[in-house]
CSV table of C-alpha atoms in Angstrom, one decimal:
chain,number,residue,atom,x,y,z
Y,9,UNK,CA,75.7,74.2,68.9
Y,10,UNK,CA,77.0,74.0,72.8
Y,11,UNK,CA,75.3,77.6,73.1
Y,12,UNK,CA,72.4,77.3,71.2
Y,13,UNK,CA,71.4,73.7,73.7
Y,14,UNK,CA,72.0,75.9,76.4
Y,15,UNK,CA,69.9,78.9,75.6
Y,16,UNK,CA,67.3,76.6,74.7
Y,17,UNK,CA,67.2,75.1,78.7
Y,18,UNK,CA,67.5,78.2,80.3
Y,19,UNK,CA,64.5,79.1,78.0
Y,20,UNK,CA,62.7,76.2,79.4
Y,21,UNK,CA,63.6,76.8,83.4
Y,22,UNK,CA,62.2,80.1,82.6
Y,23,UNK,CA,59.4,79.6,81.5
Y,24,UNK,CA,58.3,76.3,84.0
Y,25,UNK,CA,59.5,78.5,86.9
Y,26,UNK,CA,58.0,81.9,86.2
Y,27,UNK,CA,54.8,83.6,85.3
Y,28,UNK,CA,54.2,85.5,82.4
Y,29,UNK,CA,54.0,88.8,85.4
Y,30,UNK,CA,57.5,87.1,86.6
Y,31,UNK,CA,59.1,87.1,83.0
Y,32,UNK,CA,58.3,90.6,82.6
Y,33,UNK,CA,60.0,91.8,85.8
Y,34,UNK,CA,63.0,89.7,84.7
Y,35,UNK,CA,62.9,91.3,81.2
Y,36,UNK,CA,62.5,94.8,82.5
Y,37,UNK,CA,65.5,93.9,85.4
Y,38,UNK,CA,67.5,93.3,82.6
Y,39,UNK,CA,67.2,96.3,80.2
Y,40,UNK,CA,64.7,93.8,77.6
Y,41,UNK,CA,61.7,95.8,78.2
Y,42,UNK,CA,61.3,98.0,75.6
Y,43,UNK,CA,59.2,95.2,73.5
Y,44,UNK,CA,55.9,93.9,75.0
Y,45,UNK,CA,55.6,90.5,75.9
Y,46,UNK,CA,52.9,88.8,74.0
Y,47,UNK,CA,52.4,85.4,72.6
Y,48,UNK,CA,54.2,86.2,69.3
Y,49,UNK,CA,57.3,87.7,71.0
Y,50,UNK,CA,58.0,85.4,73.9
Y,51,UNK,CA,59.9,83.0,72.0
Y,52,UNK,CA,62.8,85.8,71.2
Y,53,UNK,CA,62.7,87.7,74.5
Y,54,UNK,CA,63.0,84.6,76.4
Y,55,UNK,CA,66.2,83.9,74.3
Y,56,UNK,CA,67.4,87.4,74.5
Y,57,UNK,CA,67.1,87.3,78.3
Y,58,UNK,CA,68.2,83.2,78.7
Y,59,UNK,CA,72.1,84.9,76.6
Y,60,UNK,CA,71.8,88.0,79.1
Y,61,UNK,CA,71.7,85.2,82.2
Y,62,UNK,CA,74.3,83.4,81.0
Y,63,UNK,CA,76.2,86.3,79.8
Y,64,UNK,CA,76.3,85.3,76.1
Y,65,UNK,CA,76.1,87.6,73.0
Y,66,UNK,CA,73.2,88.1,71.2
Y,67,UNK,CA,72.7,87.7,67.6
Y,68,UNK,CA,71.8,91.0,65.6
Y,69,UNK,CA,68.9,89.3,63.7
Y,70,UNK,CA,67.0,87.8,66.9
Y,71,UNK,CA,67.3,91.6,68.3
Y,72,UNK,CA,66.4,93.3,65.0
Y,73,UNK,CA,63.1,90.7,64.9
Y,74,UNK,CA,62.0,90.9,68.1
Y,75,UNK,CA,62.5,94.9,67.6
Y,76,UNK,CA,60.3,95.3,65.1
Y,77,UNK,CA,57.6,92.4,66.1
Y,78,UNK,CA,55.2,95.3,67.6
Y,79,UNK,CA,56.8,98.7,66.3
Y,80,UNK,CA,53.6,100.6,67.7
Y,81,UNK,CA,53.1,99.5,71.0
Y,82,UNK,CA,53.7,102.3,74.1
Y,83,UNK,CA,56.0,100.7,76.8
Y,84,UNK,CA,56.5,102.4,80.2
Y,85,UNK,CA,60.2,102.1,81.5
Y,86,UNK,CA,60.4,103.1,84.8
Y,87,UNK,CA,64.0,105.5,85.6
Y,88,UNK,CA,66.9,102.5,86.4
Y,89,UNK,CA,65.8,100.8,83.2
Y,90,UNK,CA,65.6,103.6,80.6
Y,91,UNK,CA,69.4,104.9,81.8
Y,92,UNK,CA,70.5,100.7,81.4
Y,93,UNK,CA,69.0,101.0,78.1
Y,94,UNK,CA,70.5,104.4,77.3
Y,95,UNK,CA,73.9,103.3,78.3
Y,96,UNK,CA,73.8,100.0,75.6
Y,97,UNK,CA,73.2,101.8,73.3
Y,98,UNK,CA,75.9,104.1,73.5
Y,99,UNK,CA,78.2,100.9,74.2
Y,100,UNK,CA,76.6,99.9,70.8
Y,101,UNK,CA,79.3,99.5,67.9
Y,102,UNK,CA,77.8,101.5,64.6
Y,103,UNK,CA,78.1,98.3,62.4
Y,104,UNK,CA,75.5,96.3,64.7
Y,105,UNK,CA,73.6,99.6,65.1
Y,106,UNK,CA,73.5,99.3,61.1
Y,107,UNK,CA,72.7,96.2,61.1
Y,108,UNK,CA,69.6,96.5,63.3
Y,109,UNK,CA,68.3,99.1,61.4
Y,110,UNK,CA,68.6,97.3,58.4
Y,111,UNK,CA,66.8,94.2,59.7
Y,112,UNK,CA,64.1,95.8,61.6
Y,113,UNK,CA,63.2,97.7,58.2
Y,114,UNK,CA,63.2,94.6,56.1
Y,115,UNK,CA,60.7,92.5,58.6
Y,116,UNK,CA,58.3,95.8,59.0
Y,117,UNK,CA,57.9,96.0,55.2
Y,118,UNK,CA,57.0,92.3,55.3
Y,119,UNK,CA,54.8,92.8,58.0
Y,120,UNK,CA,53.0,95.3,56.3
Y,121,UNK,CA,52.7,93.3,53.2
Y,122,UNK,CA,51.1,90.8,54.9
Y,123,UNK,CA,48.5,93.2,57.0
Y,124,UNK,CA,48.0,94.4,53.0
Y,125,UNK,CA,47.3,90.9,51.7
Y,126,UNK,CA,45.3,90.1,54.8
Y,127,UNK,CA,42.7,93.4,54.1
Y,128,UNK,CA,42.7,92.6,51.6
Y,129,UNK,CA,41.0,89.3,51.6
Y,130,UNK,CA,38.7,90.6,54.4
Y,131,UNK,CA,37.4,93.1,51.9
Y,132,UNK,CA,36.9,90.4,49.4
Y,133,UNK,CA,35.0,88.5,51.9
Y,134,UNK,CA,32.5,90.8,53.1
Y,135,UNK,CA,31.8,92.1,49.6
Y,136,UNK,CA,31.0,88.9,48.5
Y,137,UNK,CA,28.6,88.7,51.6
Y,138,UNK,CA,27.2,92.4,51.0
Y,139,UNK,CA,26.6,91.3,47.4
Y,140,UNK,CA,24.7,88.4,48.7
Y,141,UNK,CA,22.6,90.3,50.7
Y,142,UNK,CA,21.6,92.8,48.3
Y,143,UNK,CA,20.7,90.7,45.6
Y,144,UNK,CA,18.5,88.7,48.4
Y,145,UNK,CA,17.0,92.1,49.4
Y,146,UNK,CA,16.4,92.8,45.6
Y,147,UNK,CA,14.7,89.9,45.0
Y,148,UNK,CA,12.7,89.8,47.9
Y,149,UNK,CA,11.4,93.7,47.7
Y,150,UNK,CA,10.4,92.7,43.4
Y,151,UNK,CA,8.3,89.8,44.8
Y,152,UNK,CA,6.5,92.4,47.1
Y,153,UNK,CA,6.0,95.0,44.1
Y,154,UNK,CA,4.5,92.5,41.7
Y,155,UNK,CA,1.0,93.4,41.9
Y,156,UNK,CA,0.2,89.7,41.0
Y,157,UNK,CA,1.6,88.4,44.2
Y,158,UNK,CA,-0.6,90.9,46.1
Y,159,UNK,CA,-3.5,90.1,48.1
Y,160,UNK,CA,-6.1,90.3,45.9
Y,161,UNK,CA,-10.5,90.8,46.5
Y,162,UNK,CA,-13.3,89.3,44.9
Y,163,UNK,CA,-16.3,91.4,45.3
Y,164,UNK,CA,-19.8,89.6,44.6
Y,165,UNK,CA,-22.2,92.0,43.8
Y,166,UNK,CA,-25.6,89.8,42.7
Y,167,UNK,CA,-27.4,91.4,40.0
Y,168,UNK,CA,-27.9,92.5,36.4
Y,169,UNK,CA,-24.3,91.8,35.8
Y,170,UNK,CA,-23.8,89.4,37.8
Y,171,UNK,CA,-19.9,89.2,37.7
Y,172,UNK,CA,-17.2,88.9,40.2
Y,173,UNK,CA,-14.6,91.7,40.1
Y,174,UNK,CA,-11.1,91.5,41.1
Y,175,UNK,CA,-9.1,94.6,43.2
Y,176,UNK,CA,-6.4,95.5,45.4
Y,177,UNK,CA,-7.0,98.1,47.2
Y,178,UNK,CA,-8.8,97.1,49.9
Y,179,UNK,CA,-10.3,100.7,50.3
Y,180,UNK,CA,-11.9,100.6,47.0
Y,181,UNK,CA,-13.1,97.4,47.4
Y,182,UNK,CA,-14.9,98.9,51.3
Y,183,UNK,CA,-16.2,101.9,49.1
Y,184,UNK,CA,-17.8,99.1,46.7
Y,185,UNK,CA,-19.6,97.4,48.9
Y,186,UNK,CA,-21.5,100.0,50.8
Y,187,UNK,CA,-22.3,101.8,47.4
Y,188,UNK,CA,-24.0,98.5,46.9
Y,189,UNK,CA,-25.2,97.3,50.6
Y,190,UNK,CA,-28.7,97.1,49.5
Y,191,UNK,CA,-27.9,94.2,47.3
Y,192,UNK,CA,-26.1,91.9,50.2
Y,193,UNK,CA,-22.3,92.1,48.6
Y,194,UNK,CA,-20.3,89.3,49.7
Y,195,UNK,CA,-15.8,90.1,49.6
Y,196,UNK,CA,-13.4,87.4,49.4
Y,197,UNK,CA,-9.8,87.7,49.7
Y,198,UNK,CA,-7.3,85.4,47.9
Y,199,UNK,CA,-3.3,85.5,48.4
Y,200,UNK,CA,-2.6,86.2,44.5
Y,201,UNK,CA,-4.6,87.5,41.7
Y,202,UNK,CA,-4.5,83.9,39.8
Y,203,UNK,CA,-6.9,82.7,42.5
Y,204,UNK,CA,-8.6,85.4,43.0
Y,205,UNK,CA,-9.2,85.4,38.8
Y,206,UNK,CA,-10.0,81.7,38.6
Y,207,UNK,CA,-12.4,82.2,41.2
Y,208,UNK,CA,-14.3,84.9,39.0
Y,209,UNK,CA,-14.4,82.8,36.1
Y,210,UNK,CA,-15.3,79.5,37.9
Y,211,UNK,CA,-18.5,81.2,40.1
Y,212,UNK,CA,-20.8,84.2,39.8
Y,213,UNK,CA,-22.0,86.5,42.0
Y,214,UNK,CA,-25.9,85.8,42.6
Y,215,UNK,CA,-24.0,81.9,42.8
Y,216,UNK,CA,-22.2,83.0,45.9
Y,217,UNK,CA,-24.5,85.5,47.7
Y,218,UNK,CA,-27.2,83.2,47.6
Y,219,UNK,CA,-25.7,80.5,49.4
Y,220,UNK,CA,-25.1,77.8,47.0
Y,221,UNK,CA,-22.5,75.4,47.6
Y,222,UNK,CA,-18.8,76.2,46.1
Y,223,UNK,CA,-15.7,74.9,46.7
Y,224,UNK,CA,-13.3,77.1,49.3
Y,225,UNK,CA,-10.3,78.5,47.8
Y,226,UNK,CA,-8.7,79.3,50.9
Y,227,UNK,CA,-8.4,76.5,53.6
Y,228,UNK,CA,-7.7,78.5,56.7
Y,229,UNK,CA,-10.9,80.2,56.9
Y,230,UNK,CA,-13.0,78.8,59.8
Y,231,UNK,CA,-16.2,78.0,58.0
Y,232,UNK,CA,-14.1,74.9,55.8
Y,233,UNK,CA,-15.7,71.8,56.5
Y,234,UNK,CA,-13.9,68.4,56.5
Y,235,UNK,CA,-15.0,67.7,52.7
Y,236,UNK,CA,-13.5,71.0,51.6
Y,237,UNK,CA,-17.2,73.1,50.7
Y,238,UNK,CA,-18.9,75.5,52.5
Y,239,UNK,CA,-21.9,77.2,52.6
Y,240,UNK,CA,-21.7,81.1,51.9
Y,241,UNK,CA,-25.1,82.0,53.1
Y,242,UNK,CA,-25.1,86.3,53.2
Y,243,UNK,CA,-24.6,88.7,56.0
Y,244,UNK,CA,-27.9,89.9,57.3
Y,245,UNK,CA,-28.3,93.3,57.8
Y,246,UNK,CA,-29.9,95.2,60.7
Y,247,UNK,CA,-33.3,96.2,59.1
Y,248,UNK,CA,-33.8,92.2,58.1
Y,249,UNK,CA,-32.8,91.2,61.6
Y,250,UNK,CA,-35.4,93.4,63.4
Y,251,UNK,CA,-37.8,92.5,61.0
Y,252,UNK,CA,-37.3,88.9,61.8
Y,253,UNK,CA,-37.8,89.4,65.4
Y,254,UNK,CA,-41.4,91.5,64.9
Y,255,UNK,CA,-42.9,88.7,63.2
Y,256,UNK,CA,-41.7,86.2,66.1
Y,257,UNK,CA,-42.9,88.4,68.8
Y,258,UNK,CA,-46.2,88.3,66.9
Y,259,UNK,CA,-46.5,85.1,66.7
Y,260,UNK,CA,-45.9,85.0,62.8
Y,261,UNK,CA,-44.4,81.4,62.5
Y,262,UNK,CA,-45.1,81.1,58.4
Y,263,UNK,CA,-42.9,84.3,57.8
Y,264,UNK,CA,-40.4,83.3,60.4
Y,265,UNK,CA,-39.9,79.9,58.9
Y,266,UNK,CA,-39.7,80.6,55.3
Y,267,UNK,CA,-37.0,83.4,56.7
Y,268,UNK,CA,-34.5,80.6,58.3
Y,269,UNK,CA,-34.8,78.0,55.5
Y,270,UNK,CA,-33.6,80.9,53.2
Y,271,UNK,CA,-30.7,81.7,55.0
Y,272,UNK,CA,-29.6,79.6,58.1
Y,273,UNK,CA,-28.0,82.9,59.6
Y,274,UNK,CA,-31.6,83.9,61.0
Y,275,UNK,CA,-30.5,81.8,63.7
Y,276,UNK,CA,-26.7,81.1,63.3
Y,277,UNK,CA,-24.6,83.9,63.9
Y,278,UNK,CA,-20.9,84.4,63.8
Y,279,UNK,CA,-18.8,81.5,65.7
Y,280,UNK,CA,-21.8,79.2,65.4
Y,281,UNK,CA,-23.8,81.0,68.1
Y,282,UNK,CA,-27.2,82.1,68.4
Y,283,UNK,CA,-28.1,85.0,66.4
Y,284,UNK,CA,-28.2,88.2,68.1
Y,285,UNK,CA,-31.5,90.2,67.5
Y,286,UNK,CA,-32.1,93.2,69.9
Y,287,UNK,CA,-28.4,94.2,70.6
Y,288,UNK,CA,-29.2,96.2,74.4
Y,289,UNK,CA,-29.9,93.5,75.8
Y,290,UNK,CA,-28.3,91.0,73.6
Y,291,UNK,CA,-31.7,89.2,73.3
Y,292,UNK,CA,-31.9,86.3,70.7
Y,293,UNK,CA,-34.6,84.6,69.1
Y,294,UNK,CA,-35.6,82.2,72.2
Y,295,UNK,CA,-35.2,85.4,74.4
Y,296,UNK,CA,-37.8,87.5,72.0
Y,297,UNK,CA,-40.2,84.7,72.0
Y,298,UNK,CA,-40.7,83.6,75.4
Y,299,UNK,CA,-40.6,87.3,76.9
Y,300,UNK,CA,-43.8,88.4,73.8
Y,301,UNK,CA,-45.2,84.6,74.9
Y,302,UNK,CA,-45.5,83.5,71.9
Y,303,UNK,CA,-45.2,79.4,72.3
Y,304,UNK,CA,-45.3,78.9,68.7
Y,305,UNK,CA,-42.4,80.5,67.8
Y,306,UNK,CA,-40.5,79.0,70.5
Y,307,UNK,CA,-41.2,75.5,69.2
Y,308,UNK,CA,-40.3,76.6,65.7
Y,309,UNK,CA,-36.6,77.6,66.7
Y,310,UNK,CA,-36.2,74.5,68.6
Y,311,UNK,CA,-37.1,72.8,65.9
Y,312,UNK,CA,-35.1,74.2,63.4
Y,313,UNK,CA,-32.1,73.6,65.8
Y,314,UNK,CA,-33.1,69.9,66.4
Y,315,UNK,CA,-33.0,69.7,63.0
Y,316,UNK,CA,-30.1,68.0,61.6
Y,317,UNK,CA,-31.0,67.4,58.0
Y,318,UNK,CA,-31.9,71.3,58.1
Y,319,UNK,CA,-28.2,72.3,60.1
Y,320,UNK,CA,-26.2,70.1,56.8
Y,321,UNK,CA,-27.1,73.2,55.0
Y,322,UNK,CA,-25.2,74.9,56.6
Y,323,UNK,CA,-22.7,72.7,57.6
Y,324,UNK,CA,-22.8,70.0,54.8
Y,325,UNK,CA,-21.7,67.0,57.0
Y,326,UNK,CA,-23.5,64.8,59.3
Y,327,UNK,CA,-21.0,64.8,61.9
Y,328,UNK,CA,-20.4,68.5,62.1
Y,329,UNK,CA,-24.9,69.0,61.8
Y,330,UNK,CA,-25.1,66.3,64.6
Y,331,UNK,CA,-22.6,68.7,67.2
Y,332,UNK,CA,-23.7,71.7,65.9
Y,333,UNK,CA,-27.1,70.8,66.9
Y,334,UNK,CA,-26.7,69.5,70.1
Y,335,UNK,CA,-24.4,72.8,70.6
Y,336,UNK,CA,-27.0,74.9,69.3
Y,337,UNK,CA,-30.1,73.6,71.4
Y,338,UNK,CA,-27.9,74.2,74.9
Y,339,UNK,CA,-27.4,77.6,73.9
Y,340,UNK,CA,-30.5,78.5,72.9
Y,341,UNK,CA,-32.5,77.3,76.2
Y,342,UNK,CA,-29.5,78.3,78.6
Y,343,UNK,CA,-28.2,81.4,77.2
Y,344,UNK,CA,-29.0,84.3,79.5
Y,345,UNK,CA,-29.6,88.0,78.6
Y,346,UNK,CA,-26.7,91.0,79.5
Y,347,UNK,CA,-29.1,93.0,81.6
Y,348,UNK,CA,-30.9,90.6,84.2
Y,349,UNK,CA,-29.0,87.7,83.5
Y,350,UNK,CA,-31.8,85.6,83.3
Y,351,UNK,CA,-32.3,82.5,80.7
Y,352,UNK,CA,-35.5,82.1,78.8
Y,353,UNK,CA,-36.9,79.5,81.7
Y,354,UNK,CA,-36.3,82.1,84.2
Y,355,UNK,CA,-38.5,84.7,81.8
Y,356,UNK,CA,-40.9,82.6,81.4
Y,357,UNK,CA,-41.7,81.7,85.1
Y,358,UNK,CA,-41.5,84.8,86.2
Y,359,UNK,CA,-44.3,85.6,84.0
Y,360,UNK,CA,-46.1,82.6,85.0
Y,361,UNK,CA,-46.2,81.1,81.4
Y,362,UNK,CA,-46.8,77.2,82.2
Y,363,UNK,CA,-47.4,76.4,78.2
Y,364,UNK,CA,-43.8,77.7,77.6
Y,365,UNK,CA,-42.3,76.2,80.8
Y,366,UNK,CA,-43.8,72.6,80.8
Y,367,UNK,CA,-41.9,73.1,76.7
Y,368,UNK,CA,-38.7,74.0,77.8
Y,369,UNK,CA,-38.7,71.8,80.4
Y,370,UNK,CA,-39.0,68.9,78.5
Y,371,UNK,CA,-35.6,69.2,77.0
Y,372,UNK,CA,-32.5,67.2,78.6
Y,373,UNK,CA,-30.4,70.6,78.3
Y,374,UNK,CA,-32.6,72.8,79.7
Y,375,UNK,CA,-31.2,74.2,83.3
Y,376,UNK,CA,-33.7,74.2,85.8
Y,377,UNK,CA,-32.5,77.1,88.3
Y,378,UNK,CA,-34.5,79.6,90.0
Y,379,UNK,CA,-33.5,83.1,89.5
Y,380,UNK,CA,-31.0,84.5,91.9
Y,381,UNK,CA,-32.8,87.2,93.7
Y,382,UNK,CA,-36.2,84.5,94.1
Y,383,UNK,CA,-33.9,82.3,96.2
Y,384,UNK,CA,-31.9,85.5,98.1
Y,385,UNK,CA,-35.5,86.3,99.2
Y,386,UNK,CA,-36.6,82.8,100.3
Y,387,UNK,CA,-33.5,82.7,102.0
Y,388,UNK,CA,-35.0,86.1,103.9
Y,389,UNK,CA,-38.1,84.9,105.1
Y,390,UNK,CA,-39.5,87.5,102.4
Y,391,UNK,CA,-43.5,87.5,103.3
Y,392,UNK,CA,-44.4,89.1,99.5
Y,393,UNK,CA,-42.1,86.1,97.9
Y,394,UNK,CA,-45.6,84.5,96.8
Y,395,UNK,CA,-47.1,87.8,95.4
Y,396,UNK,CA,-44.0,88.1,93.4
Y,397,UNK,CA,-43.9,84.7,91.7
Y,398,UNK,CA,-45.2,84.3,88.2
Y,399,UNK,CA,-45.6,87.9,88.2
Y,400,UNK,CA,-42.3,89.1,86.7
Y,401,UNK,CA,-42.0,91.8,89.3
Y,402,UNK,CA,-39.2,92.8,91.3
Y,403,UNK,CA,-39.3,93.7,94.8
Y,404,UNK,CA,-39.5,97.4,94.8
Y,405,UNK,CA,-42.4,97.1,92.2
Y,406,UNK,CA,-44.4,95.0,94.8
């Protein structure tokens, strides 16, 4: 018991007066360095070394266990140490030689039967967690194959049928509709094919291509309103927008005005903004009036656009018809053309229209700024400014 308490306080000055890098000289000074020093074996090479300092003998089982603690490890012995290790064990009697041998056996097949049990459970572990995965995987790739959780395309085709079809390829459903341009096809896409089907059965398609109102079925699409309906007034095509622009350079107000209370898009476009007529110059319907001087037809769009009771078809409330209107009416006087960048005030005085320009005028929203090269050229002292003015010419046509 004596030697035991004293082991036990050499342990302890060792270990409060040394390093780790100290204890390993120490070991290796005293012939113990043939097992690395790590947190598992510090506790029995301490002891080993605290019964070397003291010169006391060392038990066969702590030897045998801090032996085997880390049978693989490498250890470097530098020349002095590998002869004092060499010469103990030749001083070694065969029965503790035995005895080591014995021991050291005995704790590396428990060691290994632990590093087996421990594997073990690691295996179990992460096939539990592959199994997991898969299964996730699997059920996640058999939502994507259903075909009834695809996106799915109701194709309005108004006519003798007059039925809405349901696909999903979306390359059929292109094909479709320019076979069947003529007739103004309208698509609408749905996130499964129960909506897109109870859509079909709930609507038809001269219903939705003509503009009536019909509930939305899919409440991120920008044209919702705040009551939940929307007006699905058709596409216009080309051909119908050029047509529309002929008959309001001639002066044709009757045509043009049965044309925008059929289908507000005559003067609405995409993102609530002015139709776009002649595409060169991106010329809309005020544009196309005031530069054929047709006064009439500049009073009808305005009025149309003033015309809140006329917008709610479009956009069903009175709040969103009241800022649509307001939005519309600066647009339309203040928009200027891609090519001269020039509004349709600035056409109009340049041509010396005064009917058009005391109308425009007259509007709050109107912007009443001279073109940019007119003012360069006063700037200038330009003598020809006056010859110019009300004459739409430029100065090289002067």
């Amino acid at each position: 018991m004596d030697q035991d308490h004293l082991i036990e306080r050499k342990v302890s000055e060792l270990i409060a007066n040394n390093s780790d890098s100290q204890l390993k000289c120490l070991l290796v000074e005293n012939g113990l360095a043939n097992v690395p020093l790590t947190a598992h074996t510090k506790s029995s090479l301490l002891k080993q070394l605290a019964r070397k300092l003291l010169n006391l003998t060392s038990s066969p089982e702590a030897v045998a266990a801090v032996t085997v603690t880390e049978p693989h490890t490498d250890i470097s012995l530098d020349a002095s140490s590998a002869m004092t290790a060499t010469e103990q064990h030749k001083n070694t009697p065969p029965e503790t030689l035995d005895s080591l041998t014995v021991g050291a056996a005995a704790v590396a097949e428990q060691h290994k039967q632990i590093s087996s049990e421990e594997a073990k459970i690691e295996s179990n572990n992460n096939t539990d967690s592959i199994r997991k995965t898969l299964e996730e995987a699997k059920e996640s790739l058999s939502f994507c194959l259903n075909e009834d959780n695809k996106t799915h395309y109701a194709v309005c085709i108004p006519g003798q049928d007059d039925s809405i079809t349901v696909h999903t390829d979306f390359r059929e459903v292109l094909k479709l509709m320019k076979e069947n341009k003529a007739q103004n096809p309208r698509m609408l896409s749905f996130r499964n094919k129960a909506e897109a089907e109870a859509f079909a059965e709930q609507h038809t398609a001269n219903e939705v291509c003509e503009g009536s109102t019909i509930k939305s079925s899919y409440p991120e699409e920008r044209a919702e309103v705040e009551q939940g309906e929307v007006k699905l007034f058709p596409s216009l095509t080309t051909p119908q927008l050029s047509e529309f622009r002929i008959q309001l350079e001639k002066g044709n107000v009757i045509f043009s005005r049965e044309r925008i209370l059929s289908n507000p898009r005559f003067l609405i476009g995409n993102g609530d903004m002015p139709t776009i007529l002649k595409e060169g110059p991106r010329y809309n319907a005020m544009h196309a009036s005031v530069i054929a001087g047709q006064l009439e037809s500049c009073r009808l769009i305005m009025e149309m656009v003033s015309d809140v009771e006329f917008l709610k078809r479009m956009y069903v409330t009175q709040a969103r018809a009241e800022e649509n209107s307001q939005r519309l009416t600066d647009l339309y006087l203040n928009t200027p053309d891609k090519i001269a960048n020039k509004t349709p005030l600035h056409f109009a005085s340049e041509k010396g229209m005064v009917d058009i320009v005391a109308f425009l005028v007259t509007f709050q929203a109107c912007i009443r700024n001279f073109n940019r090269h007119m003012l360069v050229s006063m700037k200038k002292g330009d003598k020809q400014f006056e010859s110019r003015v009300c004459t739409g010419k430029t100065p090289e046509e002067t």
